[in-house]
Amino acid sequence: MPVPNHEVTSHEAILIVDFGSQVTQLIARRLREAGVYCEIHPFSKASDELTRLKPKGIILSGGPASVLDKNAPQIDKRLLETNVPILGICYGQQALCVALGGKVEADHHAEFGRAEITPNKACALYDDVWELGSEHQVWMSHGDRVTTLPKGFEVVATSSGAPFAFIENKEKQIWAVQFHPEVHHTPDGAKLLSNFVHKICGCTGDWTMATYKQQAIDKIREQVGDGKVICGLSGGVDSSVAALLLHEAIGDNLTCILVDHGLMRQNEAKDVVEMFKKHYNLKLVHVDAVDLFINALEGESDPETKRKPIGRLFIETFEAEANKLGGANFLAQGTLYPDVIESVSVSGGPSATIKSHHNVGGLPERMNMELVEPLRELFKDEVRALGHELGLPDSFIGRHPFPGPGLAIRLPGGVTRDKLEILRKADVIYLDEIRKAGLYDRIWQAFAVLLPVQTVGVMGDNRTYEFVCALRAVTSVDGMTADFYPYDMEFLGKAATRIINEVRGINRVVYDVTSKPPGTIEWE
């Protein structure tokens, strides 16, 4: 995983060692919520971060592998020699036990889902959280289990399927649990993690947006100096917060570029230009690149083939505009920490393609520009908190996120100008109904999708053969996980009726009720 843009973090830090669990990111979220800075790094590279990060504690994540596999991920011995507290979670517990001389076996009683754990001995990790002898709900997800503890460890809590569900070695400052404290279904999990970072690791909780803002400004000035920066401004929260932060740091050395690629929501480009020119004293260039992008995408149906040209054309457009401005030394973009996490696969699997439209790995050498990514360490909700620190109004900060590839990924199947216009009209009606119902701020993201399916319908006395429109609405905090919003049928009926009556080309509307695990919550 790429590291942030600076060499040494100025915050108290926790190192999270990623063994590939789909909920590793939630560990980071719980720590950030507790006011503690942390970074996630793959198990194969985590030890390389010790000098830079100087962690006050280490957390070993869960993972999909079995420690009994021949090529199972292992703990680097350097992590065990740091003399800082260590917490192993699920696979992290099993890997710890194997590394320290314990034993893990398969084919025992597996536990998946809710379980009850009973603490039977006082432990600093659940001090003031759990009472001895009482049962507490946790979330389990394991087939293998520890059967022999390493020397110096003792059991402090058990479950029916894991007699060594919670173990500790106070002398070596190592704690390990078989369950997942980071997930919502372990109700007291956030408190357990807070105890680890505050009471055990001694973190004071210096991770606040007020301090981050000033430190980020200082880092931008250090990186940029007197150089010229161009910033891609889409009007979304991420790029807007990045632009305002950069403007505070370097003033007129920043030029923002809004690329109208024809994949934006209705009137989006016009509204963004008006807002920033009216309320903020930023240099802003509006580029009409609709034909360039649509010609490159027209007829293309493969989602990954859509994303890559969009990223390439963005870069080429920025490059051309920089040349018109007399050149630039830096390109700024609103990369977030989830973009970084999701662009690096622990196991070399498909997760590396999730954010392929971002230039997380760097820019083409020919551009001779360096990336500036002032939000690279932040989750989505933290960006909004930073927006408040920068004085952005609540109405803007609460805007639903809009992906870089825009409507192209909300148009499964081939891209055409006509289908984009149909989708735009349906989307604006859907959002209008959400606002009228007072639901906009309850929903994290809502959008319409034009499916690559046409169905036969009857409208009045005429038979129609038109597209199906899917409506999506999810609740989320940080964009890492999402669940569908539970609309009532009256709302759905009203929104669907308006779309069918007012948008020529759609004769059927459906609602998407799928949830999403950690990862992208876009349609494709």
PDB file of N, CA and C in Angstrom, residues 373-460:
ATOM      1  N   GLU A 373      -2.098  15.097  -2.832  1.00  0.00           N
ATOM      2  CA  GLU A 373      -3.320  14.417  -2.379  1.00  0.00           C
ATOM      3  C   GLU A 373      -3.545  14.724  -0.900  1.00  0.00           C
ATOM      4  N   PRO A 374      -4.070  15.898  -0.588  1.00  0.00           N
ATOM      5  CA  PRO A 374      -4.165  16.327   0.810  1.00  0.00           C
ATOM      6  C   PRO A 374      -5.184  15.572   1.648  1.00  0.00           C
ATOM      7  N   LEU A 375      -6.052  14.776   0.997  1.00  0.00           N
ATOM      8  CA  LEU A 375      -7.069  14.015   1.735  1.00  0.00           C
ATOM      9  C   LEU A 375      -6.748  12.530   1.781  1.00  0.00           C
ATOM     10  N   ARG A 376      -5.563  12.179   1.370  1.00  0.00           N
ATOM     11  CA  ARG A 376      -5.184  10.778   1.192  1.00  0.00           C
ATOM     12  C   ARG A 376      -5.287   9.956   2.475  1.00  0.00           C
ATOM     13  N   GLU A 377      -5.231  10.593   3.633  1.00  0.00           N
ATOM     14  CA  GLU A 377      -5.266   9.878   4.908  1.00  0.00           C
ATOM     15  C   GLU A 377      -6.667   9.807   5.501  1.00  0.00           C
ATOM     16  N   LEU A 378      -7.672  10.367   4.808  1.00  0.00           N
ATOM     17  CA  LEU A 378      -8.995  10.546   5.405  1.00  0.00           C
ATOM     18  C   LEU A 378     -10.042   9.600   4.832  1.00  0.00           C
ATOM     19  N   PHE A 379     -10.982   9.216   5.697  1.00  0.00           N
ATOM     20  CA  PHE A 379     -12.194   8.546   5.265  1.00  0.00           C
ATOM     21  C   PHE A 379     -13.237   9.607   4.898  1.00  0.00           C
ATOM     22  N   LYS A 380     -14.323   9.165   4.271  1.00  0.00           N
ATOM     23  CA  LYS A 380     -15.313  10.103   3.736  1.00  0.00           C
ATOM     24  C   LYS A 380     -15.907  10.995   4.816  1.00  0.00           C
ATOM     25  N   ASP A 381     -16.281  10.424   5.950  1.00  0.00           N
ATOM     26  CA  ASP A 381     -16.888  11.236   6.995  1.00  0.00           C
ATOM     27  C   ASP A 381     -15.883  12.226   7.573  1.00  0.00           C
ATOM     28  N   GLU A 382     -14.600  11.880   7.561  1.00  0.00           N
ATOM     29  CA  GLU A 382     -13.567  12.799   8.031  1.00  0.00           C
ATOM     30  C   GLU A 382     -13.396  13.968   7.063  1.00  0.00           C
ATOM     31  N   VAL A 383     -13.573  13.707   5.771  1.00  0.00           N
ATOM     32  CA  VAL A 383     -13.508  14.787   4.781  1.00  0.00           C
ATOM     33  C   VAL A 383     -14.619  15.799   5.053  1.00  0.00           C
ATOM     34  N   ARG A 384     -15.791  15.303   5.399  1.00  0.00           N
ATOM     35  CA  ARG A 384     -16.901  16.209   5.702  1.00  0.00           C
ATOM     36  C   ARG A 384     -16.599  17.027   6.954  1.00  0.00           C
ATOM     37  N   ALA A 385     -15.983  16.386   7.949  1.00  0.00           N
ATOM     38  CA  ALA A 385     -15.596  17.125   9.156  1.00  0.00           C
ATOM     39  C   ALA A 385     -14.581  18.210   8.819  1.00  0.00           C
ATOM     40  N   LEU A 386     -13.650  17.889   7.914  1.00  0.00           N
ATOM     41  CA  LEU A 386     -12.669  18.882   7.479  1.00  0.00           C
ATOM     42  C   LEU A 386     -13.358  20.013   6.717  1.00  0.00           C
ATOM     43  N   GLY A 387     -14.381  19.670   5.948  1.00  0.00           N
ATOM     44  CA  GLY A 387     -15.148  20.683   5.237  1.00  0.00           C
ATOM     45  C   GLY A 387     -15.765  21.696   6.196  1.00  0.00           C
ATOM     46  N   HIS A 388     -16.255  21.205   7.333  1.00  0.00           N
ATOM     47  CA  HIS A 388     -16.785  22.111   8.355  1.00  0.00           C
ATOM     48  C   HIS A 388     -15.686  23.046   8.857  1.00  0.00           C
ATOM     49  N   GLU A 389     -14.493  22.490   9.078  1.00  0.00           N
ATOM     50  CA  GLU A 389     -13.373  23.315   9.544  1.00  0.00           C
ATOM     51  C   GLU A 389     -13.004  24.397   8.530  1.00  0.00           C
ATOM     52  N   LEU A 390     -13.250  24.101   7.254  1.00  0.00           N
ATOM     53  CA  LEU A 390     -12.920  25.054   6.193  1.00  0.00           C
ATOM     54  C   LEU A 390     -14.061  26.025   5.901  1.00  0.00           C
ATOM     55  N   GLY A 391     -15.182  25.863   6.595  1.00  0.00           N
ATOM     56  CA  GLY A 391     -16.287  26.810   6.452  1.00  0.00           C
ATOM     57  C   GLY A 391     -17.287  26.484   5.363  1.00  0.00           C
ATOM     58  N   LEU A 392     -17.257  25.276   4.806  1.00  0.00           N
ATOM     59  CA  LEU A 392     -18.261  24.897   3.815  1.00  0.00           C
ATOM     60  C   LEU A 392     -19.625  24.757   4.485  1.00  0.00           C
ATOM     61  N   PRO A 393     -20.703  25.176   3.844  1.00  0.00           N
ATOM     62  CA  PRO A 393     -22.034  25.071   4.449  1.00  0.00           C
ATOM     63  C   PRO A 393     -22.498  23.628   4.552  1.00  0.00           C
ATOM     64  N   ASP A 394     -23.366  23.363   5.530  1.00  0.00           N
ATOM     65  CA  ASP A 394     -23.884  22.009   5.743  1.00  0.00           C
ATOM     66  C   ASP A 394     -24.584  21.472   4.498  1.00  0.00           C
ATOM     67  N   SER A 395     -25.293  22.347   3.797  1.00  0.00           N
ATOM     68  CA  SER A 395     -26.030  21.910   2.615  1.00  0.00           C
ATOM     69  C   SER A 395     -25.114  21.349   1.549  1.00  0.00           C
ATOM     70  N   PHE A 396     -23.890  21.871   1.483  1.00  0.00           N
ATOM     71  CA  PHE A 396     -22.932  21.378   0.494  1.00  0.00           C
ATOM     72  C   PHE A 396     -22.208  20.143   1.010  1.00  0.00           C
ATOM     73  N   ILE A 397     -21.796  20.176   2.262  1.00  0.00           N
ATOM     74  CA  ILE A 397     -21.067  19.041   2.837  1.00  0.00           C
ATOM     75  C   ILE A 397     -21.914  17.779   2.821  1.00  0.00           C
ATOM     76  N   GLY A 398     -23.225  17.944   2.969  1.00  0.00           N
ATOM     77  CA  GLY A 398     -24.112  16.785   3.003  1.00  0.00           C
ATOM     78  C   GLY A 398     -24.525  16.263   1.646  1.00  0.00           C
ATOM     79  N   ARG A 399     -23.968  16.810   0.567  1.00  0.00           N
ATOM     80  CA  ARG A 399     -24.321  16.336  -0.772  1.00  0.00           C
ATOM     81  C   ARG A 399     -23.952  14.870  -0.938  1.00  0.00           C
ATOM     82  N   HIS A 400     -24.791  14.148  -1.629  1.00  0.00           N
ATOM     83  CA  HIS A 400     -24.491  12.746  -1.900  1.00  0.00           C
ATOM     84  C   HIS A 400     -23.252  12.642  -2.782  1.00  0.00           C
ATOM     85  N   PRO A 401     -22.370  11.694  -2.499  1.00  0.00           N
ATOM     86  CA  PRO A 401     -21.160  11.540  -3.318  1.00  0.00           C
ATOM     87  C   PRO A 401     -21.501  11.142  -4.743  1.00  0.00           C
ATOM     88  N   PHE A 402     -20.666  11.597  -5.661  1.00  0.00           N
ATOM     89  CA  PHE A 402     -20.843  11.305  -7.084  1.00  0.00           C
ATOM     90  C   PHE A 402     -19.518  10.801  -7.618  1.00  0.00           C
ATOM     91  N   PRO A 403     -19.465   9.602  -8.168  1.00  0.00           N
ATOM     92  CA  PRO A 403     -18.183   9.000  -8.563  1.00  0.00           C
ATOM     93  C   PRO A 403     -17.534   9.724  -9.733  1.00  0.00           C
ATOM     94  N   GLY A 404     -16.213   9.622  -9.789  1.00  0.00           N
ATOM     95  CA  GLY A 404     -15.467  10.244 -10.876  1.00  0.00           C
ATOM     96  C   GLY A 404     -15.946   9.860 -12.259  1.00  0.00           C
ATOM     97  N   PRO A 405     -16.199   8.579 -12.524  1.00  0.00           N
ATOM     98  CA  PRO A 405     -16.680   8.194 -13.857  1.00  0.00           C
ATOM     99  C   PRO A 405     -18.110   8.620 -14.125  1.00  0.00           C
ATOM    100  N   GLY A 406     -18.773   9.211 -13.116  1.00  0.00           N
ATOM    101  CA  GLY A 406     -20.095   9.775 -13.317  1.00  0.00           C
ATOM    102  C   GLY A 406     -21.138   8.785 -13.783  1.00  0.00           C
ATOM    103  N   LEU A 407     -21.994   9.238 -14.699  1.00  0.00           N
ATOM    104  CA  LEU A 407     -23.117   8.416 -15.139  1.00  0.00           C
ATOM    105  C   LEU A 407     -22.681   7.215 -15.967  1.00  0.00           C
ATOM    106  N   ALA A 408     -21.433   7.173 -16.394  1.00  0.00           N
ATOM    107  CA  ALA A 408     -20.971   6.046 -17.211  1.00  0.00           C
ATOM    108  C   ALA A 408     -21.110   4.723 -16.477  1.00  0.00           C
ATOM    109  N   ILE A 409     -20.911   4.745 -15.138  1.00  0.00           N
ATOM    110  CA  ILE A 409     -21.019   3.493 -14.387  1.00  0.00           C
ATOM    111  C   ILE A 409     -22.423   3.289 -13.834  1.00  0.00           C
ATOM    112  N   ARG A 410     -23.315   4.238 -14.111  1.00  0.00           N
ATOM    113  CA  ARG A 410     -24.721   4.063 -13.763  1.00  0.00           C
ATOM    114  C   ARG A 410     -25.538   3.794 -15.016  1.00  0.00           C
ATOM    115  N   LEU A 411     -24.797   3.376 -16.038  1.00  0.00           N
ATOM    116  CA  LEU A 411     -25.380   3.067 -17.333  1.00  0.00           C
ATOM    117  C   LEU A 411     -24.797   1.737 -17.812  1.00  0.00           C
ATOM    118  N   PRO A 412     -25.119   0.635 -17.110  1.00  0.00           N
ATOM    119  CA  PRO A 412     -24.604  -0.660 -17.557  1.00  0.00           C
ATOM    120  C   PRO A 412     -24.978  -0.891 -19.015  1.00  0.00           C
ATOM    121  N   GLY A 413     -24.066  -1.499 -19.744  1.00  0.00           N
ATOM    122  CA  GLY A 413     -24.285  -1.643 -21.162  1.00  0.00           C
ATOM    123  C   GLY A 413     -23.646  -0.495 -21.913  1.00  0.00           C
ATOM    124  N   GLY A 414     -23.953  -0.387 -23.181  1.00  0.00           N
ATOM    125  CA  GLY A 414     -23.318   0.616 -24.021  1.00  0.00           C
ATOM    126  C   GLY A 414     -23.703   2.035 -23.663  1.00  0.00           C
ATOM    127  N   VAL A 415     -22.739   2.944 -23.771  1.00  0.00           N
ATOM    128  CA  VAL A 415     -22.959   4.362 -23.501  1.00  0.00           C
ATOM    129  C   VAL A 415     -23.383   5.055 -24.789  1.00  0.00           C
ATOM    130  N   THR A 416     -24.495   5.792 -24.732  1.00  0.00           N
ATOM    131  CA  THR A 416     -24.918   6.628 -25.851  1.00  0.00           C
ATOM    132  C   THR A 416     -25.412   7.958 -25.299  1.00  0.00           C
ATOM    133  N   ARG A 417     -25.423   8.971 -26.143  1.00  0.00           N
ATOM    134  CA  ARG A 417     -25.910  10.281 -25.711  1.00  0.00           C
ATOM    135  C   ARG A 417     -27.377  10.217 -25.307  1.00  0.00           C
ATOM    136  N   ASP A 418     -28.179   9.474 -26.079  1.00  0.00           N
ATOM    137  CA  ASP A 418     -29.613   9.385 -25.782  1.00  0.00           C
ATOM    138  C   ASP A 418     -29.857   8.720 -24.425  1.00  0.00           C
ATOM    139  N   LYS A 419     -29.134   7.638 -24.152  1.00  0.00           N
ATOM    140  CA  LYS A 419     -29.333   6.950 -22.877  1.00  0.00           C
ATOM    141  C   LYS A 419     -28.847   7.802 -21.708  1.00  0.00           C
ATOM    142  N   LEU A 420     -27.780   8.561 -21.903  1.00  0.00           N
ATOM    143  CA  LEU A 420     -27.316   9.467 -20.855  1.00  0.00           C
ATOM    144  C   LEU A 420     -28.380  10.513 -20.522  1.00  0.00           C
ATOM    145  N   GLU A 421     -29.051  11.027 -21.548  1.00  0.00           N
ATOM    146  CA  GLU A 421     -30.073  12.043 -21.315  1.00  0.00           C
ATOM    147  C   GLU A 421     -31.282  11.451 -20.590  1.00  0.00           C
ATOM    148  N   ILE A 422     -31.657  10.229 -20.967  1.00  0.00           N
ATOM    149  CA  ILE A 422     -32.761   9.551 -20.265  1.00  0.00           C
ATOM    150  C   ILE A 422     -32.408   9.369 -18.791  1.00  0.00           C
ATOM    151  N   LEU A 423     -31.203   8.912 -18.540  1.00  0.00           N
ATOM    152  CA  LEU A 423     -30.764   8.667 -17.163  1.00  0.00           C
ATOM    153  C   LEU A 423     -30.722   9.962 -16.361  1.00  0.00           C
ATOM    154  N   ARG A 424     -30.223  11.041 -16.967  1.00  0.00           N
ATOM    155  CA  ARG A 424     -30.148  12.326 -16.273  1.00  0.00           C
ATOM    156  C   ARG A 424     -31.536  12.792 -15.825  1.00  0.00           C
ATOM    157  N   LYS A 425     -32.499  12.660 -16.714  1.00  0.00           N
ATOM    158  CA  LYS A 425     -33.860  13.103 -16.391  1.00  0.00           C
ATOM    159  C   LYS A 425     -34.470  12.257 -15.272  1.00  0.00           C
ATOM    160  N   ALA A 426     -34.248  10.954 -15.322  1.00  0.00           N
ATOM    161  CA  ALA A 426     -34.781  10.077 -14.271  1.00  0.00           C
ATOM    162  C   ALA A 426     -34.122  10.374 -12.937  1.00  0.00           C
ATOM    163  N   ASP A 427     -32.814  10.626 -12.960  1.00  0.00           N
ATOM    164  CA  ASP A 427     -32.059  10.860 -11.729  1.00  0.00           C
ATOM    165  C   ASP A 427     -32.516  12.140 -11.033  1.00  0.00           C
ATOM    166  N   VAL A 428     -32.752  13.202 -11.798  1.00  0.00           N
ATOM    167  CA  VAL A 428     -33.125  14.474 -11.189  1.00  0.00           C
ATOM    168  C   VAL A 428     -34.532  14.393 -10.592  1.00  0.00           C
ATOM    169  N   ILE A 429     -35.418  13.632 -11.197  1.00  0.00           N
ATOM    170  CA  ILE A 429     -36.759  13.428 -10.634  1.00  0.00           C
ATOM    171  C   ILE A 429     -36.673  12.636  -9.336  1.00  0.00           C
ATOM    172  N   TYR A 430     -35.879  11.582  -9.335  1.00  0.00           N
ATOM    173  CA  TYR A 430     -35.703  10.736  -8.150  1.00  0.00           C
ATOM    174  C   TYR A 430     -35.179  11.556  -6.973  1.00  0.00           C
ATOM    175  N   LEU A 431     -34.137  12.348  -7.201  1.00  0.00           N
ATOM    176  CA  LEU A 431     -33.575  13.163  -6.126  1.00  0.00           C
ATOM    177  C   LEU A 431     -34.551  14.247  -5.679  1.00  0.00           C
ATOM    178  N   ASP A 432     -35.342  14.771  -6.605  1.00  0.00           N
ATOM    179  CA  ASP A 432     -36.345  15.771  -6.250  1.00  0.00           C
ATOM    180  C   ASP A 432     -37.387  15.175  -5.306  1.00  0.00           C
ATOM    181  N   GLU A 433     -37.813  13.954  -5.573  1.00  0.00           N
ATOM    182  CA  GLU A 433     -38.788  13.298  -4.699  1.00  0.00           C
ATOM    183  C   GLU A 433     -38.188  12.992  -3.329  1.00  0.00           C
ATOM    184  N   ILE A 434     -36.915  12.646  -3.309  1.00  0.00           N
ATOM    185  CA  ILE A 434     -36.240  12.381  -2.031  1.00  0.00           C
ATOM    186  C   ILE A 434     -36.208  13.654  -1.183  1.00  0.00           C
ATOM    187  N   ARG A 435     -35.896  14.765  -1.806  1.00  0.00           N
ATOM    188  CA  ARG A 435     -35.851  16.034  -1.068  1.00  0.00           C
ATOM    189  C   ARG A 435     -37.244  16.437  -0.588  1.00  0.00           C
ATOM    190  N   LYS A 436     -38.251  16.288  -1.442  1.00  0.00           N
ATOM    191  CA  LYS A 436     -39.611  16.649  -1.062  1.00  0.00           C
ATOM    192  C   LYS A 436     -40.097  15.808   0.125  1.00  0.00           C
ATOM    193  N   ALA A 437     -39.635  14.568   0.197  1.00  0.00           N
ATOM    194  CA  ALA A 437     -40.038  13.677   1.292  1.00  0.00           C
ATOM    195  C   ALA A 437     -39.206  13.894   2.553  1.00  0.00           C
ATOM    196  N   GLY A 438     -38.224  14.806   2.491  1.00  0.00           N
ATOM    197  CA  GLY A 438     -37.383  15.070   3.652  1.00  0.00           C
ATOM    198  C   GLY A 438     -36.419  13.947   3.983  1.00  0.00           C
ATOM    199  N   LEU A 439     -36.033  13.179   2.961  1.00  0.00           N
ATOM    200  CA  LEU A 439     -35.196  11.998   3.190  1.00  0.00           C
ATOM    201  C   LEU A 439     -33.737  12.193   2.783  1.00  0.00           C
ATOM    202  N   TYR A 440     -33.431  13.304   2.122  1.00  0.00           N
ATOM    203  CA  TYR A 440     -32.106  13.452   1.523  1.00  0.00           C
ATOM    204  C   TYR A 440     -30.982  13.290   2.549  1.00  0.00           C
ATOM    205  N   ASP A 441     -31.126  13.909   3.705  1.00  0.00           N
ATOM    206  CA  ASP A 441     -30.058  13.872   4.709  1.00  0.00           C
ATOM    207  C   ASP A 441     -30.008  12.548   5.476  1.00  0.00           C
ATOM    208  N   ARG A 442     -31.024  11.729   5.336  1.00  0.00           N
ATOM    209  CA  ARG A 442     -31.013  10.410   5.982  1.00  0.00           C
ATOM    210  C   ARG A 442     -30.283   9.374   5.115  1.00  0.00           C
ATOM    211  N   ILE A 443     -30.135   9.707   3.856  1.00  0.00           N
ATOM    212  CA  ILE A 443     -29.565   8.773   2.881  1.00  0.00           C
ATOM    213  C   ILE A 443     -28.150   9.226   2.546  1.00  0.00           C
ATOM    214  N   TRP A 444     -27.223   8.280   2.504  1.00  0.00           N
ATOM    215  CA  TRP A 444     -25.834   8.626   2.201  1.00  0.00           C
ATOM    216  C   TRP A 444     -25.616   8.852   0.717  1.00  0.00           C
ATOM    217  N   GLN A 445     -26.269   8.022  -0.093  1.00  0.00           N
ATOM    218  CA  GLN A 445     -26.138   8.151  -1.544  1.00  0.00           C
ATOM    219  C   GLN A 445     -27.374   7.565  -2.204  1.00  0.00           C
ATOM    220  N   ALA A 446     -27.906   8.291  -3.182  1.00  0.00           N
ATOM    221  CA  ALA A 446     -29.058   7.803  -3.944  1.00  0.00           C
ATOM    222  C   ALA A 446     -28.869   8.175  -5.404  1.00  0.00           C
ATOM    223  N   PHE A 447     -29.242   7.272  -6.289  1.00  0.00           N
ATOM    224  CA  PHE A 447     -29.100   7.563  -7.713  1.00  0.00           C
ATOM    225  C   PHE A 447     -29.944   6.599  -8.531  1.00  0.00           C
ATOM    226  N   ALA A 448     -30.195   6.988  -9.770  1.00  0.00           N
ATOM    227  CA  ALA A 448     -30.909   6.133 -10.715  1.00  0.00           C
ATOM    228  C   ALA A 448     -29.912   5.422 -11.614  1.00  0.00           C
ATOM    229  N   VAL A 449     -30.300   4.251 -12.072  1.00  0.00           N
ATOM    230  CA  VAL A 449     -29.474   3.455 -12.983  1.00  0.00           C
ATOM    231  C   VAL A 449     -30.349   3.023 -14.155  1.00  0.00           C
ATOM    232  N   LEU A 450     -29.843   3.215 -15.358  1.00  0.00           N
ATOM    233  CA  LEU A 450     -30.577   2.783 -16.547  1.00  0.00           C
ATOM    234  C   LEU A 450     -30.050   1.409 -16.943  1.00  0.00           C
ATOM    235  N   LEU A 451     -30.875   0.394 -16.750  1.00  0.00           N
ATOM    236  CA  LEU A 451     -30.435  -0.976 -17.007  1.00  0.00           C
ATOM    237  C   LEU A 451     -30.387  -1.276 -18.503  1.00  0.00           C
ATOM    238  N   PRO A 452     -29.502  -2.202 -18.901  1.00  0.00           N
ATOM    239  CA  PRO A 452     -29.393  -2.556 -20.327  1.00  0.00           C
ATOM    240  C   PRO A 452     -30.469  -3.570 -20.715  1.00  0.00           C
ATOM    241  N   VAL A 453     -31.692  -3.302 -20.266  1.00  0.00           N
ATOM    242  CA  VAL A 453     -32.814  -4.213 -20.484  1.00  0.00           C
ATOM    243  C   VAL A 453     -34.011  -3.394 -20.935  1.00  0.00           C
ATOM    244  N   GLN A 454     -34.715  -3.859 -21.938  1.00  0.00           N
ATOM    245  CA  GLN A 454     -35.958  -3.231 -22.361  1.00  0.00           C
ATOM    246  C   GLN A 454     -37.095  -4.218 -22.168  1.00  0.00           C
ATOM    247  N   THR A 455     -38.242  -3.700 -21.735  1.00  0.00           N
ATOM    248  CA  THR A 455     -39.389  -4.560 -21.475  1.00  0.00           C
ATOM    249  C   THR A 455     -40.622  -4.038 -22.192  1.00  0.00           C
ATOM    250  N   VAL A 456     -41.560  -4.929 -22.398  1.00  0.00           N
ATOM    251  CA  VAL A 456     -42.833  -4.548 -23.016  1.00  0.00           C
ATOM    252  C   VAL A 456     -43.757  -4.009 -21.931  1.00  0.00           C
ATOM    253  N   GLY A 457     -44.380  -2.891 -22.210  1.00  0.00           N
ATOM    254  CA  GLY A 457     -45.334  -2.316 -21.275  1.00  0.00           C
ATOM    255  C   GLY A 457     -46.481  -1.679 -22.037  1.00  0.00           C
ATOM    256  N   VAL A 458     -47.506  -1.312 -21.297  1.00  0.00           N
ATOM    257  CA  VAL A 458     -48.660  -0.636 -21.901  1.00  0.00           C
ATOM    258  C   VAL A 458     -48.853   0.694 -21.200  1.00  0.00           C
ATOM    259  N   MET A 459     -48.844   1.778 -21.978  1.00  0.00           N
ATOM    260  CA  MET A 459     -49.059   3.113 -21.449  1.00  0.00           C
ATOM    261  C   MET A 459     -50.243   3.708 -22.197  1.00  0.00           C
ATOM    262  N   GLY A 460     -51.383   3.867 -21.492  1.00  0.00           N
ATOM    263  CA  GLY A 460     -52.605   4.282 -22.153  1.00  0.00           C
ATOM    264  C   GLY A 460     -53.085   3.174 -23.069  1.00  0.00           C
TER     265      GLY A 460
END
